[in-house]
N, CA, C and O atoms as a MOPAC input file, in Angstrom:
PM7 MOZYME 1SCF
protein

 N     61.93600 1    91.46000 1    93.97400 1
 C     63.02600 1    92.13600 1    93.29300 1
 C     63.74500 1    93.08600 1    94.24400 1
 O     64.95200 1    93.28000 1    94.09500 1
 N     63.15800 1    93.59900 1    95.07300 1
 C     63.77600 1    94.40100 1    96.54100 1
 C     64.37500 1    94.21400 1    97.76600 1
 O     64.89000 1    94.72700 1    98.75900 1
 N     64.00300 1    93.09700 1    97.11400 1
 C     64.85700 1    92.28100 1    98.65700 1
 C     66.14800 1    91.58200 1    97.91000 1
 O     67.12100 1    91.21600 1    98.56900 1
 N     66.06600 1    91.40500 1    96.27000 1
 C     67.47800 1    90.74200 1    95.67400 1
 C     68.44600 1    91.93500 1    95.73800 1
 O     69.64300 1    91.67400 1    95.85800 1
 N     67.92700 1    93.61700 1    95.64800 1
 C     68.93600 1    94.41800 1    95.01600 1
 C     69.17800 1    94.66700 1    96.62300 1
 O     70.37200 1    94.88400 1    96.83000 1
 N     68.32200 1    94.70000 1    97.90500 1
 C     68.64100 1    95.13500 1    99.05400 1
 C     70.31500 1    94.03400 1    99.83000 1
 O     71.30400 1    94.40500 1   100.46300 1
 N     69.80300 1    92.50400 1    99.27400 1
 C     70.71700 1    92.00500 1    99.29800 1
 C     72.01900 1    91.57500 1    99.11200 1
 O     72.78100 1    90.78700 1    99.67200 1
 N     72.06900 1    92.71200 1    97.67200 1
 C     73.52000 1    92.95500 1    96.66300 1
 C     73.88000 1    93.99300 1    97.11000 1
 O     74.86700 1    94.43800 1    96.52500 1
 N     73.33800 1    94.86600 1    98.27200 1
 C     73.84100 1    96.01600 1    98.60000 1
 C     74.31800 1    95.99000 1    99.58000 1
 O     75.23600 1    96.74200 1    99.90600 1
 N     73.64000 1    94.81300 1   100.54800 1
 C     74.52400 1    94.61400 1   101.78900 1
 C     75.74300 1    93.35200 1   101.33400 1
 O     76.48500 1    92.96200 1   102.23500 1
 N     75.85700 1    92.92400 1   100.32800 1
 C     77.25300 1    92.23000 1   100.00900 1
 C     78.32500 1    92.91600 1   100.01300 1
 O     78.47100 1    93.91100 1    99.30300 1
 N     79.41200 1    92.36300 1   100.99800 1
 C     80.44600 1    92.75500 1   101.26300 1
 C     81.63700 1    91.54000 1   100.32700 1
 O     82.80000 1    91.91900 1   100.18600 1
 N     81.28900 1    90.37100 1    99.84900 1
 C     82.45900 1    89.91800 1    99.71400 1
 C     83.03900 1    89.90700 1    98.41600 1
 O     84.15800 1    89.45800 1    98.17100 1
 N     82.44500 1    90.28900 1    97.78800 1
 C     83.15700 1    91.02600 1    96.53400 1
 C     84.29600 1    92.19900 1    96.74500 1
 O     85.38500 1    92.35000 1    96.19100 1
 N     83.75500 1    92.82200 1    97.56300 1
 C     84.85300 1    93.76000 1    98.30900 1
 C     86.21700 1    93.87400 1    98.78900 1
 O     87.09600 1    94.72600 1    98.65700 1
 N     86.06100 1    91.91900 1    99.83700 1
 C     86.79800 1    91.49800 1   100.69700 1
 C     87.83200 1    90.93400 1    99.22300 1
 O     89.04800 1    90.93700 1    99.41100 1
 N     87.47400 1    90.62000 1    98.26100 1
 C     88.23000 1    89.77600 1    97.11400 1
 C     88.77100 1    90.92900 1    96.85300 1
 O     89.66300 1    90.93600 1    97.70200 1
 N     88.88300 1    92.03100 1    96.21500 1
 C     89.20200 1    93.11400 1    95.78000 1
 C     90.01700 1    93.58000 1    96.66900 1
 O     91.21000 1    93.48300 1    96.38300 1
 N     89.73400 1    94.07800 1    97.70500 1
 C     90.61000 1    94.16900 1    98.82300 1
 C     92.52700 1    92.88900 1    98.93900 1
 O     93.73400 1    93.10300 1    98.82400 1
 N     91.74000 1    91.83200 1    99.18100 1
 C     92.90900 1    91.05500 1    98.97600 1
 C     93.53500 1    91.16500 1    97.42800 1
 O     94.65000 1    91.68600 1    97.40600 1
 N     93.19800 1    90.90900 1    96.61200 1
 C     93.88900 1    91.29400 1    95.36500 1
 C     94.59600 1    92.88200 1    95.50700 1
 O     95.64800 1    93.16100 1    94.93300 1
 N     94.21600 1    93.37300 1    95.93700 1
 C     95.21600 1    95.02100 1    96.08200 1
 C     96.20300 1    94.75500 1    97.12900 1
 O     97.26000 1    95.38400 1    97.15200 1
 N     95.81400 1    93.51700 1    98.33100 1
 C     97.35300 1    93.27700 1    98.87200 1
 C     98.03900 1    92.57500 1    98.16700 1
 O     99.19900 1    92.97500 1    98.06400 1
 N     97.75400 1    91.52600 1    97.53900 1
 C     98.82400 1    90.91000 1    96.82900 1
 C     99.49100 1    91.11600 1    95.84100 1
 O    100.43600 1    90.37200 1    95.58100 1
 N     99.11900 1    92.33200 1    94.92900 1
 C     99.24000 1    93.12400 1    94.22300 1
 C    100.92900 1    94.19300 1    94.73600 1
 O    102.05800 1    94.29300 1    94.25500 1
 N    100.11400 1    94.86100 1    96.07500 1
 C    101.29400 1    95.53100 1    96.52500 1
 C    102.22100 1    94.99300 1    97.19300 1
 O    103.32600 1    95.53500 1    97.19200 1
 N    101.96500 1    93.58800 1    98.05600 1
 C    102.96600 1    92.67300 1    98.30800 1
 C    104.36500 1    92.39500 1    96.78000 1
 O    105.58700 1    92.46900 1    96.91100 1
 N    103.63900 1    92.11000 1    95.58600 1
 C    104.07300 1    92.03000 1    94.72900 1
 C    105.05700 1    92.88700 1    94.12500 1
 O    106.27800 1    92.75200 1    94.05000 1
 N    104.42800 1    93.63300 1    93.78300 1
 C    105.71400 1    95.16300 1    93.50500 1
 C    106.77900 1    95.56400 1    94.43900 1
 O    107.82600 1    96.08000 1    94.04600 1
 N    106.38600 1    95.21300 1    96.26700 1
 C    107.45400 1    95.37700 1    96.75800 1
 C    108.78500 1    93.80300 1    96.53900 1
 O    110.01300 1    93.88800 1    96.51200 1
 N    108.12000 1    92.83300 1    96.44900 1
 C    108.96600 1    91.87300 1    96.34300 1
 C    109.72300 1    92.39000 1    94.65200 1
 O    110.83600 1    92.04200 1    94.25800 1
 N    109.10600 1    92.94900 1    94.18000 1
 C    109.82300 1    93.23300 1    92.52400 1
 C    110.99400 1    94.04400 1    92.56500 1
 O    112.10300 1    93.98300 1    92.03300 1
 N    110.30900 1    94.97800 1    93.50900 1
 C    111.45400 1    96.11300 1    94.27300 1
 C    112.91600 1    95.35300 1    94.76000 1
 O    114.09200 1    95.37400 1    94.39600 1
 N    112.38500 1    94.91000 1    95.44200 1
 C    113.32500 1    94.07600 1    96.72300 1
 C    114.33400 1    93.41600 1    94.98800 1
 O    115.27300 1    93.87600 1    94.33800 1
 N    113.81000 1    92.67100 1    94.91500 1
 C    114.71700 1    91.61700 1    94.04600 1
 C    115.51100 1    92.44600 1    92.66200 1
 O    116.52800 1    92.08300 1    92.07100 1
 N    114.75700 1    93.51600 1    92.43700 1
 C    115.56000 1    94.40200 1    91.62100 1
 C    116.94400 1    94.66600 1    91.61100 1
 O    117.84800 1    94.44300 1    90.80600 1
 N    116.82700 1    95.51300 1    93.37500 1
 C    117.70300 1    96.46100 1    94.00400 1
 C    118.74100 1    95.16700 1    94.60000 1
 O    119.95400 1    95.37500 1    94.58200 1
 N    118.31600 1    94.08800 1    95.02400 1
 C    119.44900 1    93.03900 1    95.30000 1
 C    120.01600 1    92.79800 1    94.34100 1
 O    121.21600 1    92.69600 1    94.59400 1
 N    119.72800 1    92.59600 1    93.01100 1
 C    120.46600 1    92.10400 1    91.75000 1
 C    121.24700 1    93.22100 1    91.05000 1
 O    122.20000 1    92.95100 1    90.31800 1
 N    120.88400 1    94.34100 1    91.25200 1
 C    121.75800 1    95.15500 1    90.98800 1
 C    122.90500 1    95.43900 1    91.67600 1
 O    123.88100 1    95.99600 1    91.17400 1
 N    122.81000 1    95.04500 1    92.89400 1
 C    123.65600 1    95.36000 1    94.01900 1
 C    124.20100 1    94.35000 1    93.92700 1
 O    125.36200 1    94.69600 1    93.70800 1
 N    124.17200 1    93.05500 1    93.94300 1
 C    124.87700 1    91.75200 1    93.26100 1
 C    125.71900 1    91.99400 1    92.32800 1
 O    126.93800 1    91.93300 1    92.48700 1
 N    125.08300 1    92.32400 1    91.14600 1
 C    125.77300 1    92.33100 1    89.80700 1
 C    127.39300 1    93.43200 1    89.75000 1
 O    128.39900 1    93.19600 1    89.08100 1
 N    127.16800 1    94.53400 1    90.62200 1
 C    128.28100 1    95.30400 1    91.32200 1
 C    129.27100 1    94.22100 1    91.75300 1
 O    130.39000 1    93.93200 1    91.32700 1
 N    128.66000 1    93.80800 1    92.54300 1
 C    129.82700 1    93.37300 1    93.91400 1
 C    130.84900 1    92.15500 1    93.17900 1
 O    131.97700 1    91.84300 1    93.56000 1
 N    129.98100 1    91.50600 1    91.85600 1
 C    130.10300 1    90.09700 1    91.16900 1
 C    131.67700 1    90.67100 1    90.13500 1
 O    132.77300 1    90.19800 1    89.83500 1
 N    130.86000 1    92.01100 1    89.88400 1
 C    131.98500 1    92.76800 1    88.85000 1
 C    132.94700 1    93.05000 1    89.29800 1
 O    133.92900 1    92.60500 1    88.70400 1
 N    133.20500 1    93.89800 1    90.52400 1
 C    133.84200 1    94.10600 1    91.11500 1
 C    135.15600 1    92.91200 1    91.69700 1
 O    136.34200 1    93.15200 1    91.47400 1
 N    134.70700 1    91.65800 1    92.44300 1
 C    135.22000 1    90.56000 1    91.71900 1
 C    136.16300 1    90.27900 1    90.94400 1
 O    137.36100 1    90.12400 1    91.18200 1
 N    135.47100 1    90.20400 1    89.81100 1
 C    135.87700 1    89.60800 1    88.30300 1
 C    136.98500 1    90.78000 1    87.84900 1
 O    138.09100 1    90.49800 1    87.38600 1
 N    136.54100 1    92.02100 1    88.04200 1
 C    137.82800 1    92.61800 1    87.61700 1
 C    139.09100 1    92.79500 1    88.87300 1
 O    140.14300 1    93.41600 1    88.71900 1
 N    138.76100 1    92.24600 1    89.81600 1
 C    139.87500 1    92.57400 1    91.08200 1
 C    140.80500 1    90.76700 1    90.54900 1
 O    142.00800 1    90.55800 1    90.70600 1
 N    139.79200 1    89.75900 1    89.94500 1
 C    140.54000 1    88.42000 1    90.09300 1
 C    141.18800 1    88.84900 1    88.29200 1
 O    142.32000 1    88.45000 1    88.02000 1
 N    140.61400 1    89.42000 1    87.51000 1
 C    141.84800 1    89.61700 1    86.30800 1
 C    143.41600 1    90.22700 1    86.64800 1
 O    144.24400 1    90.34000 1    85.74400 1

């Protein structure tokens, strides 16, 4: 039984999973960012446009 819990203590790759899930995670929110702030900035420029071609 001491050598199973000694062995769950030196496990690291539960860690390494967790770890990657918190990058892809924050990869994520910045791409949410990114695509936000372009579509808003789009949706300007689109308007802008539309009322210069009326």
């Amino acid at each position: 039984m001491s050598n199973f819990v000694a062995r769950f203590i030196k496990d690291e790759s539960g860690a390494t999973a967790i770890e990657y899930g918190l990058i892809a995670a924050l990869i994520a929110v910045v791409i949410i960012g990114a695509v936000t702030t372009l579509g808003t900035t789009l949706s300007g420029k689109f308007n802008t446009i539309s009322n210069s071609v009326k």
